Tab-separated table of C-alpha atoms in Angstrom:
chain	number	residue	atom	x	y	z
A	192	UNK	CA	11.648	9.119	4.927
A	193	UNK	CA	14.414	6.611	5.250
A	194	UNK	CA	13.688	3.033	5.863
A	195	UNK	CA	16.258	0.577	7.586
A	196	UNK	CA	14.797	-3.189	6.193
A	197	UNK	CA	16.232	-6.796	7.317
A	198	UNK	CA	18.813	-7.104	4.891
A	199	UNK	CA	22.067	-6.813	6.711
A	200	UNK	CA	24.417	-9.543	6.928
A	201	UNK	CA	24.488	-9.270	11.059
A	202	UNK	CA	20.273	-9.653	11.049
A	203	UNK	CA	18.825	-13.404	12.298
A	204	UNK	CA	16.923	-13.657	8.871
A	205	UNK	CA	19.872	-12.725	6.770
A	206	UNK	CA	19.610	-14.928	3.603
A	207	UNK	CA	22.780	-15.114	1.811
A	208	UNK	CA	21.806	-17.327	-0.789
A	209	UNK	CA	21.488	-15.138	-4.011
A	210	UNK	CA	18.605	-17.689	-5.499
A	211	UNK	CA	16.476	-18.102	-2.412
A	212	UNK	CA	16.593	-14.523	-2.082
A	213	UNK	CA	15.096	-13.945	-5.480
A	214	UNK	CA	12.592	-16.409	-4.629
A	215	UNK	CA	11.715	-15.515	-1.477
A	216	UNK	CA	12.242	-11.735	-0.894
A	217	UNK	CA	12.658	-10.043	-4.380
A	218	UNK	CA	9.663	-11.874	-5.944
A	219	UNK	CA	6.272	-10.004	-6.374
A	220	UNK	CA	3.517	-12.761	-7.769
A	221	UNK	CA	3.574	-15.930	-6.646
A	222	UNK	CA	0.787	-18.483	-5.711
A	223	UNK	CA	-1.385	-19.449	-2.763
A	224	UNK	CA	-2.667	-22.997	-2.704
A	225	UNK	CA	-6.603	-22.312	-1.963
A	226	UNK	CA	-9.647	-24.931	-1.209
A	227	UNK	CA	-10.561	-28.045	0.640
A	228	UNK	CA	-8.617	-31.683	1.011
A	229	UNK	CA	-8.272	-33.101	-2.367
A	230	UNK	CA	-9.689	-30.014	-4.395
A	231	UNK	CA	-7.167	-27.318	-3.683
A	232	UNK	CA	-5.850	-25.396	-6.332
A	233	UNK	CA	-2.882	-22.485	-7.215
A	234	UNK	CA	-4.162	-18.688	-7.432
A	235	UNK	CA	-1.985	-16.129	-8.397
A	236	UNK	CA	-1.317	-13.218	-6.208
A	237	UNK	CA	-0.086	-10.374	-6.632
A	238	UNK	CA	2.449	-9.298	-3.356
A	239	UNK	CA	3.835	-6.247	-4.923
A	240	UNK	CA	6.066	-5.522	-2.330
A	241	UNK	CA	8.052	-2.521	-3.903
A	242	UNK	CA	5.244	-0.443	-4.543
A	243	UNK	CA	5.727	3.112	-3.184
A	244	UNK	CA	2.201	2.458	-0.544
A	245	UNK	CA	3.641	-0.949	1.148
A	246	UNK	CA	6.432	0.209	3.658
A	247	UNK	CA	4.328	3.288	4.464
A	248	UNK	CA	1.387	1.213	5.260
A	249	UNK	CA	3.655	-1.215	7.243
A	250	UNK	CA	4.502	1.959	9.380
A	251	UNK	CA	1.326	2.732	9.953
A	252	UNK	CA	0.474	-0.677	11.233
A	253	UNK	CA	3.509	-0.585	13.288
A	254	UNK	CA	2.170	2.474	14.771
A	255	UNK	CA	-1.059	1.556	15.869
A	256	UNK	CA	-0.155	-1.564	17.634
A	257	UNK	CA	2.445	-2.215	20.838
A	258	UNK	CA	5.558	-2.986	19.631
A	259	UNK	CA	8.034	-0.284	20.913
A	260	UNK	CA	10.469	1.973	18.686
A	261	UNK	CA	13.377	-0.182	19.473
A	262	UNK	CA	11.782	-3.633	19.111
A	263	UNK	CA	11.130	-3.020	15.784
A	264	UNK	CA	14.497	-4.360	14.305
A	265	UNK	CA	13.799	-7.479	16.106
A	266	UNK	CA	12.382	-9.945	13.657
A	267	UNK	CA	10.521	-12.123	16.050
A	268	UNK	CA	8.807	-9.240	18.131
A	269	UNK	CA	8.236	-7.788	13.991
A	270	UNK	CA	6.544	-11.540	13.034
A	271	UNK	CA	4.265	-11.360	16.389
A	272	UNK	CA	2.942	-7.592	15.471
A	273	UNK	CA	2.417	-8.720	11.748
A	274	UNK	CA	0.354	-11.988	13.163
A	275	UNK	CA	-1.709	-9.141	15.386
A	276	UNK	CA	-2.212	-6.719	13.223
A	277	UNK	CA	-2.973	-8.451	9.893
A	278	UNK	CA	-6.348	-9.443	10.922
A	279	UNK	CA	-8.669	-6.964	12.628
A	280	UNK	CA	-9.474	-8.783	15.644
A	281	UNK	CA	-8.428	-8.502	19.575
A	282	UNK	CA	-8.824	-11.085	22.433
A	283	UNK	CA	-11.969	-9.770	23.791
A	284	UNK	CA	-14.435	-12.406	22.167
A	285	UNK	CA	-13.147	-11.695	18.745
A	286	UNK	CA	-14.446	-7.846	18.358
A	287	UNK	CA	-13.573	-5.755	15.731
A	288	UNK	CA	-10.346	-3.773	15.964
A	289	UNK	CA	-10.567	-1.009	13.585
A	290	UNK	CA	-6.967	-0.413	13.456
A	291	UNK	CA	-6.246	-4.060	11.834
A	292	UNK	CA	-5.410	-4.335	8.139
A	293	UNK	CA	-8.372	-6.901	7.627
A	294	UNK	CA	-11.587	-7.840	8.986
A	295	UNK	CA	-12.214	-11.862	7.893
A	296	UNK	CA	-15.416	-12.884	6.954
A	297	UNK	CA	-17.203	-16.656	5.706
A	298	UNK	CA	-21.036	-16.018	5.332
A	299	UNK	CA	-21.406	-14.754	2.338
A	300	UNK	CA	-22.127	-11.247	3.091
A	301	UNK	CA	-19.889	-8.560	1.561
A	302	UNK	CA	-22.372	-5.986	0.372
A	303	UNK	CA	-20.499	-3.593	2.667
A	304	UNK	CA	-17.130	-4.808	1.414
A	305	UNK	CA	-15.056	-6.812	-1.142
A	306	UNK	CA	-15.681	-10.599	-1.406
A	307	UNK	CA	-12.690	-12.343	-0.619
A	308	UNK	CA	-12.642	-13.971	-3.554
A	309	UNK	CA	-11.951	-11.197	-5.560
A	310	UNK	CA	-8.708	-10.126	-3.937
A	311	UNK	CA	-5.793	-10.784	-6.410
A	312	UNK	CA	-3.245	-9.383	-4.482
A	313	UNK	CA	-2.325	-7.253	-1.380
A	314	UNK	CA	-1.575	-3.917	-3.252
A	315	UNK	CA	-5.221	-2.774	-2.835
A	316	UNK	CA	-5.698	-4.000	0.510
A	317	UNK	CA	-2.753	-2.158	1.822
A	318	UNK	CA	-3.534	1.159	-0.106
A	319	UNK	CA	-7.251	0.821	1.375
A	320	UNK	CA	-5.904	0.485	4.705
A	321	UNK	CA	-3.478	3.363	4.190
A	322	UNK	CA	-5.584	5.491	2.459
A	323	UNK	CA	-8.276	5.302	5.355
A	324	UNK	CA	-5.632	6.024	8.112
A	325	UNK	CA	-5.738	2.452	9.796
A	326	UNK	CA	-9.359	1.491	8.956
A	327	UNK	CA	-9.410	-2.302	8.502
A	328	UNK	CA	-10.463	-3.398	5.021
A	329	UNK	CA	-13.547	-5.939	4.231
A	330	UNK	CA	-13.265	-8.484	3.724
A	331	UNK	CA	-10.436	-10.861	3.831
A	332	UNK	CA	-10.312	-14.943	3.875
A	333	UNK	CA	-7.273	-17.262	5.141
A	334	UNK	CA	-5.438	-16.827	1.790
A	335	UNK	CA	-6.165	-13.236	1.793
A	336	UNK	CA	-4.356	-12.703	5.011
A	337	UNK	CA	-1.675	-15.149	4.101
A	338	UNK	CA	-1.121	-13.079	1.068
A	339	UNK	CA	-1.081	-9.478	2.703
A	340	UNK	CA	1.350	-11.001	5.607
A	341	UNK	CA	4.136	-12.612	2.669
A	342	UNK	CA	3.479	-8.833	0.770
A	343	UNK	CA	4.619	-7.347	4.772
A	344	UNK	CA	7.278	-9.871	5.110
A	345	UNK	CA	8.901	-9.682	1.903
A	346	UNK	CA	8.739	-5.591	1.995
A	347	UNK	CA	10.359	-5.975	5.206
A	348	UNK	CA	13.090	-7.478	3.842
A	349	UNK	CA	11.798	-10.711	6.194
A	350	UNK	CA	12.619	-13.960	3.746
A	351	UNK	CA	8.654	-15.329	3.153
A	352	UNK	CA	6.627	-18.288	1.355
A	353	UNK	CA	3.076	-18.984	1.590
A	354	UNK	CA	2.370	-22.017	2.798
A	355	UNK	CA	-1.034	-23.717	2.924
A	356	UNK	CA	-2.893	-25.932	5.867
A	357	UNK	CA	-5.113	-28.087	4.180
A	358	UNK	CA	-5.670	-30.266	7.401
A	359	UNK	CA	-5.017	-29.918	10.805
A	360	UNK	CA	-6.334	-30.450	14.484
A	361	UNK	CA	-7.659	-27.514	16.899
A	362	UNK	CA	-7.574	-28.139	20.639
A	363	UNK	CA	-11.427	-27.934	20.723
A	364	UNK	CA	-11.288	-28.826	24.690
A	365	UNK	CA	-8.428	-26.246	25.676
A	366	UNK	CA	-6.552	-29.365	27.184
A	367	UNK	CA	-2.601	-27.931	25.629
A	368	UNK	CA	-0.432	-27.050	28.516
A	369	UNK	CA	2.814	-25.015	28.682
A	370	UNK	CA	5.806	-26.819	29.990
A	371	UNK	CA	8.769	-25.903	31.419
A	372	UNK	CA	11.532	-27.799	31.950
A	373	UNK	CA	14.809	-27.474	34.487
A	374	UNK	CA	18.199	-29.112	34.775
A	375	UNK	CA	20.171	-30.838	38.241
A	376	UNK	CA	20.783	-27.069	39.254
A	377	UNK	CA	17.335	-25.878	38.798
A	378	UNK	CA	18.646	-23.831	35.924
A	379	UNK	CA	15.049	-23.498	33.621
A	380	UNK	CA	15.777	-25.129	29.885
A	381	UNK	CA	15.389	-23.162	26.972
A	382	UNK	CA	11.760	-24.660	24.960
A	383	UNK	CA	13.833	-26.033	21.894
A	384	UNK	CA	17.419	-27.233	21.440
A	385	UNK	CA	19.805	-26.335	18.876
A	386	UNK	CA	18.794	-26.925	15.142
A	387	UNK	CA	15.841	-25.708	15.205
A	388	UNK	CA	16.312	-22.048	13.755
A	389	UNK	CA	15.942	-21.926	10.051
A	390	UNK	CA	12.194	-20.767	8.504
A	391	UNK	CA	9.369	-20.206	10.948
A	392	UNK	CA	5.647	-20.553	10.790
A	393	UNK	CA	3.606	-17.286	11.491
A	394	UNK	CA	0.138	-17.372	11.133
A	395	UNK	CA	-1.893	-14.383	9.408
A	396	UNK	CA	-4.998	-15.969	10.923
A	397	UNK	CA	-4.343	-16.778	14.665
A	398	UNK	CA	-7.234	-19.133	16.295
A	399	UNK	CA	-5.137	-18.771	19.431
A	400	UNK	CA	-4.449	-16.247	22.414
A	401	UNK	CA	-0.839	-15.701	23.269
A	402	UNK	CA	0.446	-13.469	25.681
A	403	UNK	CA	-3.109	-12.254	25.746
A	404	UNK	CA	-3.798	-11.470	21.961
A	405	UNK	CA	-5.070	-13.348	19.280
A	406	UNK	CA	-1.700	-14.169	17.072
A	407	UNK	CA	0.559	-17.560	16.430
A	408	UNK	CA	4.111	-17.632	15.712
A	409	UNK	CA	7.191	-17.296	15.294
A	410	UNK	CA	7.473	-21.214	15.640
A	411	UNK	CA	10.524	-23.655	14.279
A	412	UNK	CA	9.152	-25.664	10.995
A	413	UNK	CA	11.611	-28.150	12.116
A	414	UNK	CA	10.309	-28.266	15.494
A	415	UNK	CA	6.244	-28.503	13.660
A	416	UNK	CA	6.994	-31.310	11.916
């Protein structure tokens, strides 16, 4: 099996830069900042991206979700699957999905499963999942999806860092709208101006629907902050 990855010089995420390459494709452990405001701390992980069970696993997820054949060399349509699929959940009332890579879970309970805290890197995860022909693996934690989406990114040949929300808002009272805006002709905007291209936030952990399905990104940094 031949596989065609995001490293051409014509792709939208092509990273010339031999450096940030290194650091952010060719790189296999890194760390993921993990606990509360004021307490958080570095643990390693593992992303393991070459190993000879990641891009067959990525296929498989590829498979069992929407994307079409010929969307799949189109890195933003790539980040929204990986944002789906990652976690193991669908719209409906957050039900299981059996055919996403991880099912999350905060109680306490993992007889059934693997705590999340023992996860030290996506290799296992991705094996489980592959392994089981699309089962979703138990249990995973915000890290632990952050962690398995940089392993899919990076094997991808999509340029990836981990980064870590310590604090943020939710729209608890659904009150965020969707704008659109139009010139003197009536000719509809685009939503962001130049400049804003560069890295992107996708989230392995969605807490909103779009288009439908629980999954967040890609979204301008620049435009974030």
């Amino acid at each position: 099996m031949i596989f065609i990855l995001f490293m051409i010089q014509d792709d939208l995420v092509y990273m010339e830069n031999e450096q940030l390459l290194g650091e952010y494709v060719q790189t296999d452990v890194g760390k993921i900042l993990v606990g509360p405001n004021g307490s958080a701390r570095g643990r390693e992980w593992i992303f393991g991206q070459f190993d000879a069970s990641v891009l067959p696993a990525c296929m498989l997820m590829f498979d069992k979700s929407d994307i079409k054949a010929t969307s799949q060399g189109d890195p933003v349509m790539v980040a929204r699957t990986i944002s789906k699929k990652v976690n193991a959940y669908n719209a409906n009332g957050y039900k299981e999905e059996l055919n996403g890579i991880l099912f999350g879970r905060w109680d306490g309970d993992y007889v059934d499963g693997v705590a999340p805290s023992a996860w030290t890197g996506s290799l296992p995860i991705l094996e489980q999942y592959l392994d089981t022909n699309g089962e979703c693996v138990k249990y995973g934690q915000c890290w632990v999806f952050a962690g398995a989406v940089g392993t899919i990114c990076r094997a991808l040949g999509l340029p990836t860092r981990v980064v870590t929300n310590i604090v943020s808002a939710h729209d608890t009272n659904v009150s965020l709208s969707i704008n659109h805006y139009y010139d003197e002709n009536m000719q509809e905007l685009p939503d962001l101006p130049k400049g804003y291209g560069g890295w992107q936030a996708v989230d392995g952990t969605p807490q909103e629907e779009s288009n439908g399905v629980y999954r967040c990104g890609p979204a301008s940094v620049e435009a974030i902050k």
